[in-house]
Amino acid sequence: MQIERDAKEQWMACQKETDKSWLYGVTCKDGVVVGLDWSNNHLDGSLPEVIAGLSHLKLLNLSKNLLSGSIPESLSQLTSLVQIQFGTNSLSGSIPPTMGNMSQLTLLYLEENNLTGTLPTQLGLLTNLKALSLFNNELEGKIPFELSDLTNLNSLFLDNNKLKGNVPYNLFISFHEIIDLRFKGNSDLTGTIPSFLKSMTNLSRLYLDGCQFTGSLPTEIGYLTSLTQLHLHKNDLEGSLPSELGSLKLVEELWLDNNRFRDGIPTELGMLTKMESLFLYRNELGTQNNNGVMVGIPTEIGLLFSSLKVLHLNANRIRGTIPTQLGLLTRLETLELDTNTLEGTVPDDLGTLSKLKEFTLFENRLTGIVPDSVCDLTDQTLQSGVLEKLATDCELECDCCTCF
């Protein structure tokens, strides 16, 4: 269905006596149109210029349609607009700099389109903005310094674009109200994670994965005690994991894989009793620490028995034995310990992991026999038999394993 170009009279057709319109999705107040919500309606074609005639409009929601073409410059005439939602369409072209004139905006959703060009510096004029969503477009260039003026932001989604260069440090200083911050999937986005991110104490979700962040993870990360999801994987971070991670008591997802962290797994991670998934794979956590000691899997991981479902420690050069305390993780569904230098035998205690679906042990130095209690987890005739993948080295004696 196409938005009719000659429909202006219909959109403005509010019954002054009742403040009602006969047109679906139209909201009236004091005899004028203040809201258009035609989301998820199979609308196609371009955004008509006639919308600019709705001078009292406060809400404009055309998300989840098939709209194409560019965002008209005339839209910026709607200075009363509070919310714009154009997400999940096929809009193209650049974001008009004149949108910076829409000073009443609190919500601007343009995600999942085909928008190109750079982020206009004029977006920094939208100081009432609480939510800015631009993810899954083709936006490029640097993140403007001016965005740091958006001090009321609760959420900023710039993920999966083509942004590059250093993230302005002022963003981490200015966003005191930010709850959800996402830069992920911008493979040319660079910089370090600054210590002054500690001012973002309301932050619940931080997605910086799939970029080119370098340097270490600052100890000040421990100030972000509202964090529930911390995604820093697929960067070039290095150094030791700070023990202050143990202060993130609400964290459910800690994804730090595919970096160059070393010097062991902090025992303080055992304090994160709400954590459901811990991804540390493809780091160098088994390399020798500052005391010259080769480090292994801390027994404190067993303290996560009430929450942990996914544990990936593979490809880390971890040495030592498999702690029997891992058998306490009775909610565990995935346990990946492969591609390390683990020694000794497979503990019988792991047979208590009745919800385990995937267990990998190959490319280690383990010896002996895989216990019957673990093999029983693969027996579909037993109540506990849910283990679908048990992968080990062929040197281990095992009748139920796939060996490599």
Short mmCIF file of C-alpha atoms in Angstrom, two decimals:
data_model
loop_
_atom_site.label_atom_id
_atom_site.label_comp_id
_atom_site.label_asym_id
_atom_site.label_seq_id
_atom_site.Cartn_x
_atom_site.Cartn_y
_atom_site.Cartn_z
CA MET A 1 0.00 0.00 0.00
CA GLN A 2 1.36 3.40 -0.95
CA ILE A 3 1.02 6.55 1.14
CA GLU A 4 -1.23 8.77 -0.95
CA ARG A 5 0.23 12.15 -1.89
CA ASP A 6 -3.19 13.81 -1.88
CA ALA A 7 -4.21 12.53 1.55
CA LYS A 8 -3.41 15.71 3.50
CA GLU A 9 -7.08 16.51 3.99
CA GLN A 10 -7.73 13.02 5.37
CA TRP A 11 -4.81 13.21 7.82
CA MET A 12 -6.10 16.53 9.11
CA ALA A 13 -9.65 15.27 9.33
CA CYS A 14 -10.09 15.37 13.08
CA GLN A 15 -13.52 15.82 14.57
CA LYS A 16 -13.06 18.77 16.87
CA GLU A 17 -15.96 17.78 19.06
CA THR A 18 -14.63 14.33 19.88
CA ASP A 19 -10.92 14.61 19.02
CA LYS A 20 -11.29 11.47 16.91
CA SER A 21 -10.34 10.66 13.33
CA TRP A 22 -11.96 8.10 11.04
CA LEU A 23 -8.50 7.15 9.74
CA TYR A 24 -6.63 4.25 11.36
CA GLY A 25 -3.49 5.24 13.28
CA VAL A 26 -4.30 8.96 13.48
CA THR A 27 -4.40 10.66 16.87
CA CYS A 28 -6.11 14.02 17.28
CA LYS A 29 -6.09 16.69 19.95
CA ASP A 30 -7.89 20.03 19.92
CA GLY A 31 -9.00 19.35 16.36
CA VAL A 32 -5.55 18.77 14.86
CA VAL A 33 -3.45 15.71 14.10
CA VAL A 34 -0.79 15.12 16.77
CA GLY A 35 0.07 11.50 16.05
CA LEU A 36 0.52 9.15 13.08
CA ASP A 37 1.23 5.50 13.86
CA TRP A 38 1.21 3.41 10.71
CA SER A 39 3.90 0.97 11.76
CA ASN A 40 3.96 -2.56 10.37
CA ASN A 41 1.39 -1.84 7.66
CA HIS A 42 3.12 -2.92 4.40
CA LEU A 43 3.39 0.72 3.29
CA ASP A 44 5.67 1.27 0.30
CA GLY A 45 6.83 4.17 -1.82
CA SER A 46 8.63 7.24 -0.53
CA LEU A 47 7.92 9.52 2.39
CA PRO A 48 5.53 12.19 1.04
CA GLU A 49 6.39 15.86 1.44
CA VAL A 50 2.78 16.49 2.50
CA ILE A 51 3.62 15.18 5.98
CA ALA A 52 5.41 18.50 6.56
CA GLY A 53 1.99 20.17 6.57
CA LEU A 54 1.07 18.51 9.85
CA SER A 55 2.58 21.31 11.89
CA HIS A 56 1.22 20.06 15.24
CA LEU A 57 2.51 16.52 14.84
CA LYS A 58 4.29 15.09 17.89
CA LEU A 59 4.48 11.36 17.09
CA LEU A 60 5.41 9.92 13.68
CA ASN A 61 5.81 6.15 13.54
CA LEU A 62 6.25 4.54 10.11
CA SER A 63 8.55 1.73 11.23
CA LYS A 64 8.49 -1.83 9.88
CA ASN A 65 7.19 -1.01 6.42
CA LEU A 66 8.61 -1.08 2.89
CA LEU A 67 9.32 2.63 2.51
CA SER A 68 12.14 3.71 0.20
CA GLY A 69 13.76 6.89 -1.00
CA SER A 70 15.35 9.57 1.14
CA ILE A 71 14.24 11.37 4.29
CA PRO A 72 12.78 14.67 3.01
CA GLU A 73 14.41 17.89 4.18
CA SER A 74 10.92 19.32 4.72
CA LEU A 75 10.47 16.97 7.67
CA SER A 76 12.57 19.37 9.75
CA GLN A 77 9.70 21.88 9.56
CA LEU A 78 7.86 19.71 12.10
CA THR A 79 9.49 21.36 15.08
CA SER A 80 6.86 20.01 17.49
CA LEU A 81 7.82 16.40 16.81
CA VAL A 82 8.83 14.47 19.91
CA GLN A 83 9.24 11.01 18.38
CA ILE A 84 10.32 9.84 14.93
CA GLN A 85 10.32 6.11 14.20
CA PHE A 86 11.36 5.12 10.65
CA GLY A 87 13.22 1.92 11.56
CA THR A 88 13.13 -1.29 9.50
CA ASN A 89 12.39 0.15 6.06
CA SER A 90 14.51 0.62 2.93
CA LEU A 91 15.22 4.34 3.25
CA SER A 92 18.38 5.55 1.54
CA GLY A 93 20.47 8.69 1.24
CA SER A 94 21.92 10.66 4.11
CA ILE A 95 20.46 11.93 7.36
CA PRO A 96 19.42 15.55 6.70
CA PRO A 97 21.50 17.97 8.81
CA THR A 98 18.35 20.08 9.20
CA MET A 99 17.00 17.44 11.59
CA GLY A 100 19.13 19.25 14.14
CA ASN A 101 16.40 21.94 14.16
CA MET A 102 13.89 19.52 15.67
CA SER A 103 14.78 20.51 19.19
CA GLN A 104 11.80 18.79 20.87
CA LEU A 105 12.83 15.30 19.75
CA THR A 106 13.28 12.78 22.54
CA LEU A 107 13.36 9.67 20.33
CA LEU A 108 14.90 9.23 16.86
CA TYR A 109 14.81 5.71 15.40
CA LEU A 110 16.28 5.29 11.90
CA GLU A 111 17.73 1.80 12.34
CA GLU A 112 17.73 -1.02 9.78
CA ASN A 113 17.60 1.05 6.61
CA ASN A 114 20.12 1.79 3.83
CA LEU A 115 21.22 5.20 5.05
CA THR A 116 24.65 6.39 3.90
CA GLY A 117 26.95 9.34 4.46
CA THR A 118 28.31 10.66 7.71
CA LEU A 119 26.61 11.43 10.99
CA PRO A 120 25.61 15.12 10.89
CA THR A 121 27.23 17.19 13.61
CA GLN A 122 23.85 18.93 13.95
CA LEU A 123 22.50 15.86 15.76
CA GLY A 124 24.33 17.27 18.77
CA LEU A 125 21.72 20.06 18.89
CA LEU A 126 19.01 17.58 19.88
CA THR A 127 19.71 18.00 23.57
CA ASN A 128 16.33 16.58 24.66
CA LEU A 129 17.07 13.29 22.94
CA LYS A 130 16.80 10.21 25.13
CA ALA A 131 17.11 7.51 22.46
CA LEU A 132 19.09 7.58 19.20
CA SER A 133 19.00 4.38 17.14
CA LEU A 134 20.95 4.21 13.85
CA PHE A 135 22.13 0.60 13.81
CA ASN A 136 22.25 -1.61 10.70
CA ASN A 137 22.80 1.12 8.12
CA GLU A 138 25.74 2.07 5.89
CA LEU A 139 26.81 5.17 7.80
CA GLU A 140 30.50 6.03 7.60
CA GLY A 141 33.09 8.49 8.84
CA LYS A 142 33.88 9.46 12.39
CA ILE A 143 31.52 9.74 15.34
CA PRO A 144 31.04 13.49 15.79
CA PHE A 145 32.40 15.07 18.95
CA GLU A 146 29.13 17.01 19.12
CA LEU A 147 27.20 13.90 20.17
CA SER A 148 28.70 14.39 23.62
CA ASP A 149 26.20 17.26 24.04
CA LEU A 150 23.36 14.70 24.19
CA THR A 151 23.62 14.43 27.95
CA ASN A 152 20.07 13.12 28.39
CA LEU A 153 20.60 10.00 26.28
CA ASN A 154 19.45 6.70 27.75
CA SER A 155 20.35 4.66 24.67
CA LEU A 156 22.71 5.12 21.73
CA PHE A 157 22.78 2.45 19.02
CA LEU A 158 25.41 3.01 16.31
CA ASP A 159 26.21 -0.66 15.78
CA ASN A 160 26.78 -2.41 12.46
CA ASN A 161 27.67 0.57 10.31
CA LYS A 162 30.95 1.61 8.66
CA LEU A 163 32.08 4.13 11.24
CA LYS A 164 35.81 4.60 11.74
CA GLY A 165 38.39 6.46 13.77
CA ASN A 166 38.64 7.01 17.49
CA VAL A 167 35.52 7.23 19.62
CA PRO A 168 35.50 10.73 21.18
CA TYR A 169 36.46 10.44 24.84
CA ASN A 170 33.85 13.02 25.79
CA LEU A 171 31.10 10.52 25.04
CA PHE A 172 32.25 8.43 27.99
CA ILE A 173 32.32 11.51 30.22
CA SER A 174 29.06 13.16 29.21
CA PHE A 175 26.63 10.25 29.13
CA HIS A 176 25.66 10.18 32.79
CA GLU A 177 22.16 8.89 32.01
CA ILE A 178 23.14 6.25 29.47
CA ILE A 179 21.74 2.76 30.02
CA ASP A 180 22.44 1.06 26.68
CA LEU A 181 25.51 1.93 24.56
CA ARG A 182 26.28 -0.01 21.38
CA PHE A 183 29.11 0.57 18.89
CA LYS A 184 29.58 -3.08 17.90
CA GLY A 185 30.29 -4.26 14.37
CA ASN A 186 32.11 -1.12 13.18
CA SER A 187 35.32 -2.89 12.20
CA ASP A 188 37.31 0.33 11.64
CA LEU A 189 36.31 1.96 14.92
CA THR A 190 39.39 2.44 17.09
CA GLY A 191 40.59 3.83 20.39
CA THR A 192 41.00 2.63 23.95
CA ILE A 193 38.48 2.04 26.70
CA PRO A 194 39.07 5.07 28.93
CA SER A 195 39.18 5.04 32.70
CA PHE A 196 36.59 7.80 32.93
CA LEU A 197 33.84 5.49 31.73
CA LYS A 198 33.31 5.09 35.47
CA SER A 199 30.94 8.08 35.31
CA MET A 200 28.38 5.96 33.40
CA THR A 201 27.07 4.33 36.56
CA ASN A 202 23.58 3.69 35.10
CA LEU A 203 24.99 1.68 32.20
CA SER A 204 23.32 -1.72 31.87
CA ARG A 205 24.47 -2.88 28.41
CA LEU A 206 27.82 -2.05 26.77
CA TYR A 207 28.47 -3.53 23.31
CA LEU A 208 31.88 -2.60 21.87
CA ASP A 209 32.53 -5.92 20.14
CA GLY A 210 33.77 -6.36 16.59
CA CYS A 211 35.78 -3.14 16.53
CA GLN A 212 39.50 -2.37 16.85
CA PHE A 213 39.75 -1.21 20.45
CA THR A 214 43.24 -1.61 21.87
CA GLY A 215 44.95 -1.29 25.24
CA SER A 216 43.88 -2.80 28.52
CA LEU A 217 40.55 -3.07 30.28
CA PRO A 218 40.73 -0.35 32.96
CA THR A 219 40.17 -1.22 36.61
CA GLU A 220 37.48 1.48 36.66
CA ILE A 221 35.20 -1.01 34.90
CA GLY A 222 34.33 -2.07 38.43
CA TYR A 223 32.38 1.18 38.95
CA LEU A 224 29.75 0.08 36.41
CA THR A 225 27.79 -1.91 38.95
CA SER A 226 24.54 -1.71 36.93
CA LEU A 227 26.01 -3.70 34.03
CA THR A 228 24.09 -6.79 32.97
CA GLN A 229 25.77 -7.32 29.58
CA LEU A 230 29.42 -6.55 28.79
CA HIS A 231 30.43 -7.44 25.23
CA LEU A 232 34.04 -6.60 24.36
CA HIS A 233 34.85 -9.61 22.19
CA LYS A 234 36.64 -9.47 18.82
CA ASN A 235 38.88 -6.51 19.56
CA ASP A 236 42.62 -6.21 20.18
CA LEU A 237 42.50 -5.71 23.95
CA GLU A 238 45.39 -7.01 26.02
CA GLY A 239 46.86 -7.18 29.49
CA SER A 240 45.38 -8.72 32.60
CA LEU A 241 41.68 -9.02 33.31
CA PRO A 242 41.11 -6.69 36.28
CA SER A 243 39.95 -8.25 39.52
CA GLU A 244 37.44 -5.39 39.69
CA LEU A 245 35.26 -7.36 37.28
CA GLY A 246 34.13 -9.12 40.43
CA SER A 247 32.22 -5.95 41.40
CA LEU A 248 29.77 -6.38 38.51
CA LYS A 249 27.30 -8.32 40.63
CA LEU A 250 24.40 -7.94 38.16
CA VAL A 251 26.25 -9.08 35.05
CA GLU A 252 24.61 -11.93 33.11
CA GLU A 253 26.73 -11.91 29.95
CA LEU A 254 30.50 -11.41 30.11
CA TRP A 255 31.89 -11.84 26.59
CA LEU A 256 35.62 -11.09 26.37
CA ASP A 257 36.71 -13.67 23.81
CA ASN A 258 38.94 -13.11 20.77
CA ASN A 259 41.30 -10.63 22.37
CA ARG A 260 44.82 -10.96 23.82
CA PHE A 261 44.09 -11.02 27.56
CA ARG A 262 46.65 -12.94 29.58
CA ASP A 263 47.81 -13.68 33.15
CA GLY A 264 44.95 -15.91 34.18
CA ILE A 265 41.26 -15.88 34.98
CA PRO A 266 40.51 -13.68 38.01
CA THR A 267 39.18 -15.69 40.94
CA GLU A 268 36.80 -12.78 41.60
CA LEU A 269 34.65 -13.92 38.67
CA GLY A 270 33.28 -16.50 41.08
CA MET A 271 31.42 -13.63 42.78
CA LEU A 272 29.24 -12.98 39.72
CA THR A 273 26.41 -15.23 40.80
CA LYS A 274 23.93 -13.92 38.20
CA MET A 275 26.21 -14.70 35.25
CA GLU A 276 24.66 -16.99 32.63
CA SER A 277 27.36 -16.94 29.93
CA LEU A 278 31.13 -16.48 30.25
CA PHE A 279 33.07 -16.29 26.98
CA LEU A 280 36.85 -16.09 27.44
CA TYR A 281 37.98 -18.24 24.52
CA ARG A 282 40.80 -17.33 22.11
CA ASN A 283 42.82 -15.26 24.51
CA GLU A 284 46.16 -16.04 26.18
CA LEU A 285 44.89 -16.53 29.71
CA GLY A 286 47.04 -19.61 30.31
CA THR A 287 50.31 -17.79 29.70
CA GLN A 288 52.53 -17.23 32.65
CA ASN A 289 51.63 -14.48 35.07
CA ASN A 290 53.87 -11.85 36.62
CA ASN A 291 55.10 -14.35 39.21
CA GLY A 292 56.24 -16.76 36.52
CA VAL A 293 53.50 -19.26 37.34
CA MET A 294 51.47 -20.95 34.62
CA VAL A 295 47.82 -20.45 35.47
CA GLY A 296 44.82 -22.77 35.24
CA ILE A 297 41.05 -22.76 35.74
CA PRO A 298 40.19 -21.22 39.14
CA THR A 299 38.11 -23.43 41.40
CA GLU A 300 35.97 -20.38 42.22
CA ILE A 301 34.17 -20.82 38.88
CA GLY A 302 32.21 -23.54 40.70
CA LEU A 303 30.54 -20.81 42.78
CA LEU A 304 28.47 -19.88 39.73
CA PHE A 305 26.31 -23.00 40.19
CA SER A 306 23.03 -21.09 40.45
CA SER A 307 23.28 -19.27 37.11
CA LEU A 308 25.99 -20.31 34.65
CA LYS A 309 24.74 -22.00 31.46
CA VAL A 310 27.58 -21.42 28.97
CA LEU A 311 31.32 -21.54 29.73
CA HIS A 312 33.86 -21.12 26.91
CA LEU A 313 37.51 -21.30 28.04
CA ASN A 314 38.91 -22.95 24.92
CA ALA A 315 42.03 -21.83 22.99
CA ASN A 316 43.76 -20.15 25.94
CA ARG A 317 46.86 -22.30 26.64
CA ILE A 318 45.41 -23.03 30.08
CA ARG A 319 47.41 -25.58 32.08
CA GLY A 320 46.70 -27.64 35.17
CA THR A 321 43.86 -30.03 35.81
CA ILE A 322 40.10 -29.74 35.34
CA PRO A 323 38.75 -28.62 38.73
CA THR A 324 36.25 -31.00 40.28
CA GLN A 325 34.27 -27.90 41.29
CA LEU A 326 33.03 -27.59 37.70
CA GLY A 327 30.73 -30.45 38.64
CA LEU A 328 28.78 -27.97 40.78
CA LEU A 329 27.61 -26.09 37.68
CA THR A 330 24.41 -28.08 37.34
CA ARG A 331 22.73 -25.55 35.03
CA LEU A 332 25.58 -25.74 32.52
CA GLU A 333 24.56 -26.50 28.92
CA THR A 334 27.85 -25.81 27.09
CA LEU A 335 31.39 -26.43 28.40
CA GLU A 336 34.26 -25.84 25.99
CA LEU A 337 37.75 -26.57 27.32
CA ASP A 338 39.43 -27.67 24.10
CA THR A 339 42.72 -26.37 22.63
CA ASN A 340 44.50 -25.83 25.93
CA THR A 341 47.22 -27.81 27.71
CA LEU A 342 45.09 -29.35 30.45
CA GLU A 343 46.53 -32.44 32.14
CA GLY A 344 45.34 -35.26 34.37
CA THR A 345 42.03 -37.06 34.03
CA VAL A 346 38.42 -36.08 33.38
CA PRO A 347 36.78 -35.75 36.82
CA ASP A 348 33.93 -38.12 37.61
CA ASP A 349 32.18 -35.11 39.21
CA LEU A 350 31.32 -33.78 35.73
CA GLY A 351 28.75 -36.58 35.48
CA THR A 352 26.43 -34.39 37.58
CA LEU A 353 26.04 -31.90 34.71
CA SER A 354 22.68 -33.29 33.64
CA LYS A 355 21.78 -30.36 31.38
CA LEU A 356 25.02 -30.44 29.40
CA LYS A 357 24.50 -30.50 25.62
CA GLU A 358 28.03 -29.76 24.36
CA PHE A 359 31.37 -30.66 25.96
CA THR A 360 34.71 -30.28 24.14
CA LEU A 361 38.06 -31.50 25.47
CA PHE A 362 40.18 -32.16 22.38
CA GLU A 363 43.73 -30.81 21.89
CA ASN A 364 44.77 -31.12 25.53
CA ARG A 365 47.10 -33.48 27.42
CA LEU A 366 44.45 -35.39 29.30
CA THR A 367 44.95 -39.08 30.02
CA GLY A 368 42.99 -42.06 31.29
CA ILE A 369 39.36 -42.98 30.82
CA VAL A 370 36.34 -40.73 30.38
CA PRO A 371 34.16 -41.70 33.38
CA ASP A 372 30.98 -43.68 32.85
CA SER A 373 29.08 -40.94 34.66
CA VAL A 374 30.02 -38.53 31.82
CA CYS A 375 29.20 -41.06 29.11
CA ASP A 376 25.79 -41.59 30.71
CA LEU A 377 25.01 -37.98 29.79
CA THR A 378 25.03 -39.05 26.12
CA ASP A 379 22.61 -41.94 26.63
CA GLN A 380 19.28 -40.77 25.26
CA THR A 381 17.52 -43.64 27.03
CA LEU A 382 18.42 -42.16 30.41
CA GLN A 383 16.69 -39.20 31.97
CA SER A 384 20.01 -37.33 32.09
CA GLY A 385 20.97 -38.12 28.50
CA VAL A 386 20.95 -34.73 26.78
CA LEU A 387 24.66 -34.47 25.85
CA GLU A 388 24.75 -34.24 22.04
CA LYS A 389 28.46 -33.51 21.52
CA LEU A 390 31.35 -34.94 23.52
CA ALA A 391 34.60 -34.25 21.65
CA THR A 392 37.96 -35.46 22.99
CA ASP A 393 41.44 -36.46 21.89
CA CYS A 394 41.68 -39.99 20.52
CA GLU A 395 44.29 -40.78 23.19
CA LEU A 396 41.56 -40.78 25.85
CA GLU A 397 39.74 -44.04 26.41
CA CYS A 398 36.12 -43.34 25.66
CA ASP A 399 33.30 -45.38 24.11
CA CYS A 400 30.89 -42.47 23.81
CA CYS A 401 33.15 -39.72 22.45
CA THR A 402 33.88 -38.24 19.07
CA CYS A 403 37.68 -38.13 18.98
CA PHE A 404 40.06 -35.89 17.04
#
